[in-house]
Coordinates of C-alpha atoms and ligand atoms in Angstrom, one line a residue:
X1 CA 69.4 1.0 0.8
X2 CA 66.4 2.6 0.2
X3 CA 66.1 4.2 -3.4
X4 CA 65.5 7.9 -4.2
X5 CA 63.3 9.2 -1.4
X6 CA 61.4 10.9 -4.0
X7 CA 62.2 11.3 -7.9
X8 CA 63.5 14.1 -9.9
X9 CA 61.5 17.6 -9.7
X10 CA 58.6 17.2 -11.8
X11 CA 59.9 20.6 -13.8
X12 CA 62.0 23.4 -13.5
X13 CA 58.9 25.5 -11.8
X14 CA 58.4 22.9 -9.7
X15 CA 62.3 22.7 -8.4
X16 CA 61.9 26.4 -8.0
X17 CA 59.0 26.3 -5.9
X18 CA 60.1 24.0 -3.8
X19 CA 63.6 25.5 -3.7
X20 CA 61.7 28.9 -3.1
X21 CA 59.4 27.4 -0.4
X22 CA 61.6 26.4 1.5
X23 CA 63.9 29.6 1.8
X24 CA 60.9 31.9 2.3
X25 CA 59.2 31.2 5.4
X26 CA 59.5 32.6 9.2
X27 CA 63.0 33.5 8.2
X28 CA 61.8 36.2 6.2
X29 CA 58.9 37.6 7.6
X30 CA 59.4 37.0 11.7
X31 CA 63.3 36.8 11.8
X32 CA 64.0 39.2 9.7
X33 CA 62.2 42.2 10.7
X34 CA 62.9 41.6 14.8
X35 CA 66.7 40.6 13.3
X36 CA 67.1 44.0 11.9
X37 CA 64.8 45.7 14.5
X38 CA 67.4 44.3 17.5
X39 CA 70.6 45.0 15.3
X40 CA 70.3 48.5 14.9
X41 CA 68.1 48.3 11.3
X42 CA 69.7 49.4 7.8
X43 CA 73.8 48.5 8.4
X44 CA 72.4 45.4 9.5
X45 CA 70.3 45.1 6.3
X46 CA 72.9 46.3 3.7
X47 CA 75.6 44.0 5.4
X48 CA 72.6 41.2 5.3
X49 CA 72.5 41.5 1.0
X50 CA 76.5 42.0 0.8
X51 CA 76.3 38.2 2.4
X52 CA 73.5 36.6 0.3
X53 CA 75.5 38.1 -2.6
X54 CA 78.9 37.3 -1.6
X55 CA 78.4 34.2 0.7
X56 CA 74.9 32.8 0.4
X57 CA 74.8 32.8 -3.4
X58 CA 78.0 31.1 -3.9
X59 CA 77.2 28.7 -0.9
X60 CA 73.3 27.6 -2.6
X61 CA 75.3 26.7 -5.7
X62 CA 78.0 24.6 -4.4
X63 CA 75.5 23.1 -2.5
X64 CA 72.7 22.2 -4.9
X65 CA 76.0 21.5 -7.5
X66 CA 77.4 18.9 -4.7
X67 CA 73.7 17.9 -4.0
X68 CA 72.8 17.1 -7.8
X69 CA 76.5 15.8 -8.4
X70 CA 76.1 13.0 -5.0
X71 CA 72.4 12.3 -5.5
X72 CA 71.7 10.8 -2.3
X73 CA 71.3 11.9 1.6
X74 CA 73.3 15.1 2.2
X75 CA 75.7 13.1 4.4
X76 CA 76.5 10.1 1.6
X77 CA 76.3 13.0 -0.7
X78 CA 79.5 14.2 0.6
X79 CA 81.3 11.0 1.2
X80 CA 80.5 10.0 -2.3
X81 CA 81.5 13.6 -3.7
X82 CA 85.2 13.5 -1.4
X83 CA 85.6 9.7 -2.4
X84 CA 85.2 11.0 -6.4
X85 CA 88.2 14.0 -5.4
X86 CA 90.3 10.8 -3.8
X87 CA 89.7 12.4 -0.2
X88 CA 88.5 11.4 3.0
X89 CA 85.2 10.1 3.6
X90 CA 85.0 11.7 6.8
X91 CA 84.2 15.1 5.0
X92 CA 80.7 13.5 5.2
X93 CA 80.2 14.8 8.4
X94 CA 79.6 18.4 7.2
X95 CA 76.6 16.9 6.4
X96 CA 76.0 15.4 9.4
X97 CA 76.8 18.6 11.4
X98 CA 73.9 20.5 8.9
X99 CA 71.0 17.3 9.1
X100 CA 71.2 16.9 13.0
X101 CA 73.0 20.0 14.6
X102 CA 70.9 22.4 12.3
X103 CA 68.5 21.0 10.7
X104 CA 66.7 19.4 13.8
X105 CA 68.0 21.9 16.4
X106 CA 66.4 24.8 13.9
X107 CA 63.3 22.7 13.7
X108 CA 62.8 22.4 17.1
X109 CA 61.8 25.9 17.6
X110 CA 60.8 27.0 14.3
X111 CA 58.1 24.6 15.2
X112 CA 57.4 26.8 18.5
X113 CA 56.9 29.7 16.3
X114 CA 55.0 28.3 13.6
X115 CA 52.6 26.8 16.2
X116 CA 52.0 30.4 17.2
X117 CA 51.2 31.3 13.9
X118 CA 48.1 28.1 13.7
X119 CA 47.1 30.0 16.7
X120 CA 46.6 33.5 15.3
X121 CA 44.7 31.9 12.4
X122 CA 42.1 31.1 15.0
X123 CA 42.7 34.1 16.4
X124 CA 42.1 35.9 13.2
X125 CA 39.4 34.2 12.0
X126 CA 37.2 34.8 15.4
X127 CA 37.6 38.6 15.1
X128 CA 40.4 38.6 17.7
X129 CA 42.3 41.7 15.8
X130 CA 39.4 43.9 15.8
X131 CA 38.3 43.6 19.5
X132 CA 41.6 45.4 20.5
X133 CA 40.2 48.4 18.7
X134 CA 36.9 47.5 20.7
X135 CA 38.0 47.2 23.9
X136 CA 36.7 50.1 26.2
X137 CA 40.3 51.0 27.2
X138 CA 40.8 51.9 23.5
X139 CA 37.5 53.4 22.2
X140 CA 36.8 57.2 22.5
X141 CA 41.1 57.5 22.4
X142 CA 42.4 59.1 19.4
X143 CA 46.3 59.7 17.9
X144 CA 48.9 58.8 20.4
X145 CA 46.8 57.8 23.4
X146 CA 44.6 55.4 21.7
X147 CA 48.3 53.6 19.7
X148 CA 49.5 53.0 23.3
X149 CA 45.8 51.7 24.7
X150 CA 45.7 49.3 21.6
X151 CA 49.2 48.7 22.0
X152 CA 49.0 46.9 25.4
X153 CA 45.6 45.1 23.9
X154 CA 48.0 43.8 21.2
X155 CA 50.9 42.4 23.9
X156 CA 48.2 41.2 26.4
X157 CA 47.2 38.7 23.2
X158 CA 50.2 37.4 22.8
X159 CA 51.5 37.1 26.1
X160 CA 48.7 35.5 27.5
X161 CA 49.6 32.3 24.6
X162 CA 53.5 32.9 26.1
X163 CA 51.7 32.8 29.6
X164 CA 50.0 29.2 28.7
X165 CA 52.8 26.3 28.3
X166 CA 49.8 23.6 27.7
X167 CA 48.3 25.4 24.7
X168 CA 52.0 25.9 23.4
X169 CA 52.9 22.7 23.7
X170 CA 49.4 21.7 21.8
X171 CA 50.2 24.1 18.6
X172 CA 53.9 23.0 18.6
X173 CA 53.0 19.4 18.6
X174 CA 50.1 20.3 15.8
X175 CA 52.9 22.0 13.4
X176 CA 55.7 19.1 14.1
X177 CA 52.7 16.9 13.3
X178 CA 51.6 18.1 9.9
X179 CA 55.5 18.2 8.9
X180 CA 56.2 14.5 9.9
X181 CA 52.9 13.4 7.9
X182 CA 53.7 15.4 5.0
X183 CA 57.5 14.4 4.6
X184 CA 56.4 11.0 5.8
X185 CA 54.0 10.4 3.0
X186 CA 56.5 11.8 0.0
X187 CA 56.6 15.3 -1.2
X188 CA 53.8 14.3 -3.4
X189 CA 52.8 16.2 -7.1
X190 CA 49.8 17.9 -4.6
X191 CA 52.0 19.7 -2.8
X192 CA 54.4 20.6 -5.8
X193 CA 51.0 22.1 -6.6
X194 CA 50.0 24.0 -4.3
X195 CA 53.2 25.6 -3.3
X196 CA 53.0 27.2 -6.9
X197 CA 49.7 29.0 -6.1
X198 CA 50.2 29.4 -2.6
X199 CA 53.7 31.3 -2.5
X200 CA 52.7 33.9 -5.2
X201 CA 49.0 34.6 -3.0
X202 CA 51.6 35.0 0.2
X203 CA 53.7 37.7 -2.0
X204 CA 50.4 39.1 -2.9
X205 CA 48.7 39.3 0.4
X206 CA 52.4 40.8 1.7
X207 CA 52.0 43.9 -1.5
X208 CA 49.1 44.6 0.0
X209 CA 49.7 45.0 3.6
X210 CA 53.1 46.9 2.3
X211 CA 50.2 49.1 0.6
X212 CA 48.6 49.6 3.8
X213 CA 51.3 50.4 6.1
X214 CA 52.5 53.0 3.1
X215 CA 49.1 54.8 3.5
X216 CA 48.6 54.5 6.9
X217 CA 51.7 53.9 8.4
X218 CA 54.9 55.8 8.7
X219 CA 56.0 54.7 5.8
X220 CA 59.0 57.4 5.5
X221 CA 60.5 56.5 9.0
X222 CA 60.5 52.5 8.1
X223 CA 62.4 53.2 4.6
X224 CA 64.9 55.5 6.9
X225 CA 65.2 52.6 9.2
X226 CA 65.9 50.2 6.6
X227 CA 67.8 51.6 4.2
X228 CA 69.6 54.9 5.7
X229 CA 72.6 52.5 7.5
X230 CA 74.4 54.1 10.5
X231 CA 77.6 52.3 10.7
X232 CA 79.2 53.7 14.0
X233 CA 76.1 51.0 15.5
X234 CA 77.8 48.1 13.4
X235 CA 79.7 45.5 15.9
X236 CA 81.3 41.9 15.0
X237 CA 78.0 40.7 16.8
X238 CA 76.0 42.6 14.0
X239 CA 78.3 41.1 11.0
X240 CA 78.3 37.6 12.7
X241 CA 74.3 37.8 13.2
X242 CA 73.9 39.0 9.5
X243 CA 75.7 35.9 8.3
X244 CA 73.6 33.9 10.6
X245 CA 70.6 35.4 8.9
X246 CA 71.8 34.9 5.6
X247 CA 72.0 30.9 5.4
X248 CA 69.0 31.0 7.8
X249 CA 66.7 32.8 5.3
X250 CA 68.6 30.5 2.3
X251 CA 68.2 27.4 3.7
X252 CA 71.9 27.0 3.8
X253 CA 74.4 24.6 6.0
X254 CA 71.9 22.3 7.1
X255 CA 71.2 19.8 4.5
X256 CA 68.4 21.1 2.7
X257 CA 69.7 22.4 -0.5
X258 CA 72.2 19.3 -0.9
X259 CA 68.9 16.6 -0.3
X260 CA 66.7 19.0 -2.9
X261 CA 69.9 19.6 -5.2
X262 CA 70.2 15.4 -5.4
X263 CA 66.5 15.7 -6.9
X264 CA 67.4 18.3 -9.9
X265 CA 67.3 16.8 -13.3
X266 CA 70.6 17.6 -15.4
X267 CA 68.9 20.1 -17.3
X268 CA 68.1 22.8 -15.0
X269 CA 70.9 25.6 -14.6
X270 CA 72.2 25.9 -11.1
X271 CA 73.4 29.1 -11.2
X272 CA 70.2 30.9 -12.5
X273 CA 68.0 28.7 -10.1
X274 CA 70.4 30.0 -7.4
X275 CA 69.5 33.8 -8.7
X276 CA 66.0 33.4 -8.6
X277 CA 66.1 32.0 -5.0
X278 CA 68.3 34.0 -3.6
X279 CA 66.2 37.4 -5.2
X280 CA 62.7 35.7 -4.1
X281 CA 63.9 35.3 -0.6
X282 CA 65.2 38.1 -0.3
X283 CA 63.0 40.3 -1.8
X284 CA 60.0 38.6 0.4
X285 CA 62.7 39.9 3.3
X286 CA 62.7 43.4 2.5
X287 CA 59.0 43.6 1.9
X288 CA 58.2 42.2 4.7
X289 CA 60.4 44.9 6.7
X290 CA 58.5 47.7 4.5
X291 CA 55.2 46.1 5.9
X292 CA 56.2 45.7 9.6
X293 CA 58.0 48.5 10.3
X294 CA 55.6 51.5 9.3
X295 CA 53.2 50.0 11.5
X296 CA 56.1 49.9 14.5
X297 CA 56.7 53.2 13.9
X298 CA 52.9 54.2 13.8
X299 CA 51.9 52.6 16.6
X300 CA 54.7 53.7 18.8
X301 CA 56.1 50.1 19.4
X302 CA 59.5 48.8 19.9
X303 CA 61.2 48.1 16.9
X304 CA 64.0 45.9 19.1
X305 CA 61.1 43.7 20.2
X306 CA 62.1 40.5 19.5
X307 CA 60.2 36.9 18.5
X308 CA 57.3 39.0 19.4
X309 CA 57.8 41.3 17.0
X310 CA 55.3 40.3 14.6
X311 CA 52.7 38.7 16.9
X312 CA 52.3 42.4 18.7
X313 CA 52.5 44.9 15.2
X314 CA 50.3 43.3 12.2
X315 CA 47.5 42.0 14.2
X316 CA 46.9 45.8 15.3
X317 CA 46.6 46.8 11.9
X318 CA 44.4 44.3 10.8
X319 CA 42.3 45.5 13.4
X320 CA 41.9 48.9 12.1
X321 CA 41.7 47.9 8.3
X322 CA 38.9 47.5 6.7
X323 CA 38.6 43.4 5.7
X324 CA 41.1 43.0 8.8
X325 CA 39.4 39.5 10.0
X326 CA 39.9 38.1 6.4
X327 CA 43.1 39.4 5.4
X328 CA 44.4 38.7 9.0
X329 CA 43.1 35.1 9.1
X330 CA 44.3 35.1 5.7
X331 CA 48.2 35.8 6.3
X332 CA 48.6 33.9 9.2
X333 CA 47.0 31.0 6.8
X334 CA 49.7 31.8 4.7
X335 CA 52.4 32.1 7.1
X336 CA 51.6 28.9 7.8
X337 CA 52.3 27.7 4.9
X338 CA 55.4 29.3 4.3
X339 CA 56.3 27.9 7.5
X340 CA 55.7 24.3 6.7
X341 CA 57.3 24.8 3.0
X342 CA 60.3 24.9 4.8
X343 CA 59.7 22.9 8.1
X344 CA 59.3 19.8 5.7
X345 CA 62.6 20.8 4.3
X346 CA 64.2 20.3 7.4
X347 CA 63.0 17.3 8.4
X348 CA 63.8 16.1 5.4
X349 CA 67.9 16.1 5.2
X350 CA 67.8 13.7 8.4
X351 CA 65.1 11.1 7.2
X352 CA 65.8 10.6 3.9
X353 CA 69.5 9.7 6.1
X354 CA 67.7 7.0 8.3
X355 CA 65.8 5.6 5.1
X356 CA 69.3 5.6 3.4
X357 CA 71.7 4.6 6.1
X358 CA 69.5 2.6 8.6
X359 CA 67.1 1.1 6.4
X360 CA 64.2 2.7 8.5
X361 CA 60.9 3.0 6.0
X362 CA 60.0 6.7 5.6
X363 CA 57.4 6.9 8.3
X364 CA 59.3 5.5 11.2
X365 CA 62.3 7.7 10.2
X366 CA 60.0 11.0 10.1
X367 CA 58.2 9.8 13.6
X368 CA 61.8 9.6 14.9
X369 CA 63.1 12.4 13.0
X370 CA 60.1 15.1 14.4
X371 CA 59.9 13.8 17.7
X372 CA 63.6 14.4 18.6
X373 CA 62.5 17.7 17.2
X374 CA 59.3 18.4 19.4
X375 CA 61.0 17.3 22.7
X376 CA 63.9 19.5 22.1
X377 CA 61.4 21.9 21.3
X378 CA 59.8 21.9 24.7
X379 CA 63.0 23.7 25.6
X380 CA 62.0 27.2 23.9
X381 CA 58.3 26.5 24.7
X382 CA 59.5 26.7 28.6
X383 CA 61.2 29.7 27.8
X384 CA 58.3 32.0 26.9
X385 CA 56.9 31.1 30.3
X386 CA 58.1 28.9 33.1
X387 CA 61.7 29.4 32.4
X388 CA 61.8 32.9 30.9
X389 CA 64.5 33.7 33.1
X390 CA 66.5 30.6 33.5
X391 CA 70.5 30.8 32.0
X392 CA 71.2 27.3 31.8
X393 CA 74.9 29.1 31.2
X394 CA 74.6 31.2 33.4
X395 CA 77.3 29.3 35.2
X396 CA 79.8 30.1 33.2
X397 CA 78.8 33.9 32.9
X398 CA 76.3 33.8 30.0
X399 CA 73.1 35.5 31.2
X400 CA 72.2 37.5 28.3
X401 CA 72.5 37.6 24.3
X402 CA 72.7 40.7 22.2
X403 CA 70.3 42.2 25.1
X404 CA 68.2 39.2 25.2
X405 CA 68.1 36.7 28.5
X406 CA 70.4 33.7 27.6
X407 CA 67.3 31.7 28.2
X408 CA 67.0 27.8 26.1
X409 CA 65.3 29.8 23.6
X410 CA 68.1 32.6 22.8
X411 CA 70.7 30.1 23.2
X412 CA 69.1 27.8 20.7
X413 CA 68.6 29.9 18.0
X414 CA 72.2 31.0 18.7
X415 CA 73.8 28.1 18.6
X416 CA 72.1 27.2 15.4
X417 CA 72.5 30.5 13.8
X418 CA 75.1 32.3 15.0
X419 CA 77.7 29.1 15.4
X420 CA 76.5 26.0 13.4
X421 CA 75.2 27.9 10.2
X422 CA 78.5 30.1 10.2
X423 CA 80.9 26.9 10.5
X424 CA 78.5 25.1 8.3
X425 CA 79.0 27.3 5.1
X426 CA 82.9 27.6 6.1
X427 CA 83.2 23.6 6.1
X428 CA 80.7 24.1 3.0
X429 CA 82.5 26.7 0.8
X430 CA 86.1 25.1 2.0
X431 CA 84.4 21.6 0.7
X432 CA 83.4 22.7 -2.6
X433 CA 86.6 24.7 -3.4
X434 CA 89.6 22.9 -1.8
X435 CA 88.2 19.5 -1.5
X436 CA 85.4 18.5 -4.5
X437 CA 86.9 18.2 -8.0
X438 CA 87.1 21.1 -9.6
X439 CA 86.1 19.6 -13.2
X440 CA 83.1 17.6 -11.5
X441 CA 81.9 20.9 -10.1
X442 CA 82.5 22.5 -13.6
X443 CA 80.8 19.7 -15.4
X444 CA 78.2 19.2 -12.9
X445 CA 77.2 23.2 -13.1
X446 CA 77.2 22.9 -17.2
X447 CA 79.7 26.2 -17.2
X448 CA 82.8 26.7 -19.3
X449 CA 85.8 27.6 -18.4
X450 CA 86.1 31.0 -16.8
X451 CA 82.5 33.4 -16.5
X452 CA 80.4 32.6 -13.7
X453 CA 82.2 29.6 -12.8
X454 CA 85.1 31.4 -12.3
X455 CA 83.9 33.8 -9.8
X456 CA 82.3 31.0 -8.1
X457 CA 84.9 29.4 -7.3
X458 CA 87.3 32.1 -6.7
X459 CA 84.6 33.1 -4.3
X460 CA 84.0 29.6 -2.2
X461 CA 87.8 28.8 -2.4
X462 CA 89.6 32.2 -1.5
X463 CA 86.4 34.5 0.2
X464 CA 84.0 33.1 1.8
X465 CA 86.6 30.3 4.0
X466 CA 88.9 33.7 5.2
X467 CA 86.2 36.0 5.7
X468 CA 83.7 33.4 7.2
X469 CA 86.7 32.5 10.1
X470 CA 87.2 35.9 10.6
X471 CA 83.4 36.7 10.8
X472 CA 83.1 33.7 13.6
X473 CA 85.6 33.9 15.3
X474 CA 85.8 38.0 16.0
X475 CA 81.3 37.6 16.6
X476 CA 82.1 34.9 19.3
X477 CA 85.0 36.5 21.0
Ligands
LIG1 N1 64.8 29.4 5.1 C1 63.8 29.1 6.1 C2 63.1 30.4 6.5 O1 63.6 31.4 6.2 C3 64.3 28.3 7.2 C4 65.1 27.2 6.9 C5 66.4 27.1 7.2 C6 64.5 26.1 6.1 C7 67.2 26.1 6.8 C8 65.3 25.0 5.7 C9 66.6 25.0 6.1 O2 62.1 30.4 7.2

């Protein structure tokens, strides 16, 4: 058995910025805008924090607490935390579930997106943005008729990359690739680095486009949309997607926090670690919404767009701003980023498994690991283009998803975060409540008696299992 796939968090920022990295990434600023964009805006937001409070938070701290408490691969992890509680080791497949189900089934088209995101860097950097505002359709418009002349510039962009399965394929196999060599060669003190200056620059560069879509945007329509809920549009399909959302954007269910939980030196307190991660990510959420949706609203585009969402609305807007090619270029750069921050954390759960389990050495079990990824990932590529319209269930009456074809793509991500992330943080929260030790999770959390350990565990052993199966099983019915 392989040792430690990498030591102990150099320091507690370090552990934070990796914990941080990998919850903020597309989650946050694609899935969360066209999230709450298709399900009706603010009640899907306010229900959205009620479940990072109520379920994700208690969730991240059972799992880095389990994590730290097991030390190894998330599934051994669990077999060795069940074992401790005199339970059976089968409980390790919770972990199993998260590594392969979700962890390489969300990585499979993450990838997709994030190799969309390498292409607008390009894009960006060769003055792409600002030829919409160029193009002879657009110039000599003004108000309304120039937004909807710039507005089809803006879809034509991205379509034409949807339109073009080869170049897809090429950026998707780029992004898989830079993950595999980056959890293949160690998460290395240079990364640990540059995640701490490159996740405050992405906050920074997102205050300033929130600045920008304040001035220039309608800023008082996108707060309204965000913030003033109208519950009559709430369904279970709503609740059950803001759940999804939830562990998406925390990392949750599929491994990741119980393999970077088993690198946490004793010292560092889980519960305040959890706070911080939980208010990073979802305060990069929020103000990601408060830059998106002015310019939606400006521009006269559909708020219920979809993956496209942000591909069609920021690029416009760096068009028109003044210092668009660099600030453009320089967001999808750090998108990027983002993006691999928490790729590598996904790939990770499953690798350091093969090096654990199967003896593989770390590069053969990241080649395996991301090219299971990229193949199944070929699957959502086709459904941007060649198989837009294909409903592989369509057999059984499944044509369409909250308004969206039932294509690989939609069925995918739904799977993954409508069914296995759900289930995942019920098994999860049951685990760490009925099954785990109580006075291994006390000890290993440093808490006394009662306080903040208390309400955890009230909270994973007697709210989140009841309202999770209630969640699932009235959003899938
Ligand atoms: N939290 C990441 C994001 O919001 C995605 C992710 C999910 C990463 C699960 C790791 C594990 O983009």
């Amino acid at each position: 058995m392989a040792s430690g796939v990498h030591e102990q968090w150099s320091s507690r920022m370090a552990f934070i910025f990796a914990a941080v990295g990998s919850a903020v990434g597309l989650g946050n600023i694609w899935r969360f805008p066209y999230m709450a964009g298709e399900n009706g805006g603010a009640a899907f937001v306010l229900i959205y924090i009620a479940f990072v409070v109520f379920i994700g938070m208690p969730v991240l701290m059972a799992e880095l607490t389990i994590g730290r408490r097991g030390g190894m691969s998330p599934i051994n992890t669990i077999k060795k935390v069940a074992l401790a509680a005199k339970k059976h080791p089968r409980w390790s497949w919770i972990g199993g579930l998260g590594a392969f189900g979700g962890g390489l089934g969300l990585l499979s088209y993450y990838s997709v997106i994030a190799g969309l995101v390498l292409a607008y860097i390009i894009k960006g950097a060769f003055g792409a943005f600002s030829k919409f505002w160029a193009d002879p359709s657009v110039a000599g418009l003004t108000g309304d008729a120039a937004n909807a002349a710039v507005r089809v510039q803006s879809a034509a962009e991205i379509n034409t990359l949807f339109a073009d399965p080869a170049m897809m394929v090429i950026w998707h196999l780029a992004f898989i690739g830079i993950t595999v060599y980056i959890v293949a060669r160690g998460i290395n003190a240079g990364l640990e680095k540059a995640v701490t200056y490159l996740m405050p620059a992405l906050f920074f560069i997102l205050l300033i486009l929130v600045g920008y879509s304040m001035a220039t945007g309608e800023f008082a329509m996108a707060i309204a949309y965000l913030f003033e809920p109208d519950f009559s549009k709430v369904t279970s399909e709503t609740v059950l997607a803001a759940v999804g959302q939830a562990f998406f954007s925390l990392s949750l269910t599929v491994g990741t926090m119980l393999a970077y939980g088993a690198y946490l030196p004793k010292t560092i307190s889980i519960h305040k670690s959890a706070a911080i991660i939980a208010a990073s990510d979802t305060g990069v959420a929020l103000i990601a919404g408060l830059a998106i949706f002015p310019l939606v609203f400006a521009y006269g585009l559909q708020p219920d767009a979809g993956p496209s969402l942000i591909f069609e609305t920021l690029p416009i807007a760096f068009g028109a701003m003044p210092g668009g090619q660099i600030f453009g270029t320089l967001f999808f750069v750090l998108l990027a980023i983002a993006a691999i921050t928490s790729s590598i954390s996904l790939l990770e759960p499953a690798v350091s498994y093969f090096e654990e389990k199967q003896g593989m050495n770390r590069w053969k079990s990241a080649i395996f690991a991301g090219t299971a990824a990229f193949t199944i990932g070929l699957l959502s590529v086709f459904s941007y283009n060649t198989w837009a319209d294909m409903t592989p269930l369509g057999f059984i009456g499944i044509t369409e998803i909250n308004g969206a074809t039932a294509n690989f793509y939609t069925l995918i991500d739904f799977t993954v975060a409508n069914i296995i992330m759900p289930v995942g943080g019920l098994l999860l929260a049951f685990f760490a409540g009925w099954v785990a030790l109580r006075k291994d999770m006390m000890e290993e959390m440093g808490l006394p008696e009662g306080g903040i350990f208390e309400i955890w565990h009230v909270l994973v052993k007697y709210v989140c299992p009841p309202v999770l199966i209630f969640i699932i099983i009235s959003g899938l019915t």
